[in-house]
Amino acid sequence: MTFEEMQAVIAGMLEVQRNLQESQLRDRQDILLLIEQSKQISNVQRNLQESQIRDRQDIELMLDKSRQQERMIDRLIGYSLSYEADKLDLEQRMTELERKRAERGQ
């Protein structure tokens, strides 16, 4: 093998090595970019999960308040019905007293 042939083989090998190094450098940059994007996506997911947890807690609080309001309405309806019953009972008593007074007055 002549000196020129050896030089050409070495130049070819150096070219292959340079191409390989450049490819590895691009791959490394791509990997770093993917890692950064992955971190950003992870942050977005974490924020979304935290937001969903807060929303779920808000919904649970609203449901609790709704249940409390339903119980209050039920109680008010019960009180209202009781009051009506008491009112009717008082009216009946008053009528009975007036009837008895009328009987005594005769």
Coordinates of C-alpha atoms in Angstrom, one line a residue:
M1 CA 0.0 0.0 0.0
T2 CA 1.4 3.3 -1.0
F3 CA 1.7 6.3 1.2
E4 CA -1.1 8.1 -0.7
E5 CA -3.4 5.1 -0.3
M6 CA -2.7 4.9 3.4
Q7 CA -3.4 8.6 3.6
A8 CA -6.7 8.2 1.7
V9 CA -7.8 5.3 4.1
I10 CA -6.8 7.3 7.1
A11 CA -8.7 10.4 5.7
G12 CA -11.8 8.2 5.1
M13 CA -11.5 6.8 8.7
L14 CA -11.2 10.3 10.1
E15 CA -14.3 11.4 8.0
V16 CA -16.3 8.4 9.4
Q17 CA -15.1 9.3 12.9
R18 CA -16.0 13.0 12.5
N19 CA -19.5 12.1 11.1
L20 CA -20.0 9.7 14.0
Q21 CA -19.0 12.4 16.6
E22 CA -21.2 15.0 14.9
S23 CA -24.1 12.5 14.9
Q24 CA -23.5 11.7 18.6
L25 CA -23.4 15.5 19.4
R26 CA -26.7 16.0 17.6
D27 CA -28.2 13.0 19.4
R28 CA -27.0 14.4 22.7
Q29 CA -28.5 17.8 22.0
D30 CA -31.8 16.0 21.0
I31 CA -31.7 14.0 24.2
L32 CA -31.2 17.2 26.3
L33 CA -34.0 18.9 24.4
L34 CA -36.3 15.9 25.1
I35 CA -35.3 15.9 28.8
E36 CA -36.2 19.6 29.0
Q37 CA -39.5 19.0 27.2
S38 CA -40.3 16.1 29.5
K39 CA -39.6 18.3 32.5
Q40 CA -42.0 20.9 31.2
I41 CA -44.7 18.3 30.4
S42 CA -44.2 16.9 33.9
N43 CA -44.7 20.4 35.4
V44 CA -47.8 21.0 33.3
Q45 CA -49.2 17.6 34.4
R46 CA -48.4 18.3 38.1
N47 CA -50.2 21.7 37.8
L48 CA -53.1 20.1 36.1
Q49 CA -53.4 17.5 38.8
E50 CA -53.1 20.1 41.6
S51 CA -55.9 22.1 39.9
Q52 CA -58.0 19.0 39.6
I53 CA -57.5 18.2 43.3
R54 CA -58.5 21.8 44.2
D55 CA -61.6 21.5 41.9
R56 CA -62.6 18.2 43.5
Q57 CA -62.3 19.7 46.9
D58 CA -64.4 22.7 45.9
I59 CA -67.0 20.4 44.4
E60 CA -67.0 18.3 47.6
L61 CA -67.5 21.5 49.7
M62 CA -70.3 22.6 47.4
L63 CA -72.0 19.2 47.8
D64 CA -71.7 19.4 51.5
K65 CA -73.2 22.8 51.6
S66 CA -76.0 21.6 49.3
R67 CA -76.7 18.7 51.6
Q68 CA -76.7 21.1 54.6
Q69 CA -79.1 23.4 52.7
E70 CA -81.4 20.5 51.9
R71 CA -81.4 19.5 55.6
M72 CA -82.2 23.1 56.5
I73 CA -85.1 23.2 54.0
D74 CA -86.4 19.9 55.3
R75 CA -86.3 21.3 58.9
L76 CA -88.0 24.5 57.8
I77 CA -90.7 22.5 56.1
G78 CA -91.1 20.4 59.2
Y79 CA -91.3 23.5 61.4
S80 CA -93.8 25.0 59.0
L81 CA -95.9 21.9 59.1
S82 CA -95.6 21.8 62.9
Y83 CA -96.6 25.4 63.2
E84 CA -99.6 24.9 61.0
A85 CA -100.6 21.9 63.2
D86 CA -100.1 24.0 66.3
K87 CA -102.0 26.9 64.8
L88 CA -104.9 24.6 63.9
D89 CA -104.8 23.1 67.4
L90 CA -104.9 26.6 68.9
E91 CA -107.8 27.6 66.7
Q92 CA -109.7 24.5 67.7
R93 CA -109.0 25.3 71.4
M94 CA -110.1 28.9 71.0
T95 CA -113.3 27.7 69.3
E96 CA -113.9 25.3 72.1
L97 CA -113.3 28.0 74.7
E98 CA -115.6 30.4 73.0
R99 CA -118.3 27.6 72.8
K100 CA -117.9 26.9 76.5
R101 CA -118.1 30.6 77.4
A102 CA -121.1 30.9 75.2
E103 CA -122.7 28.0 77.0
R104 CA -121.9 29.5 80.5
G105 CA -123.3 32.9 79.4
Q106 CA -126.6 31.4 78.5

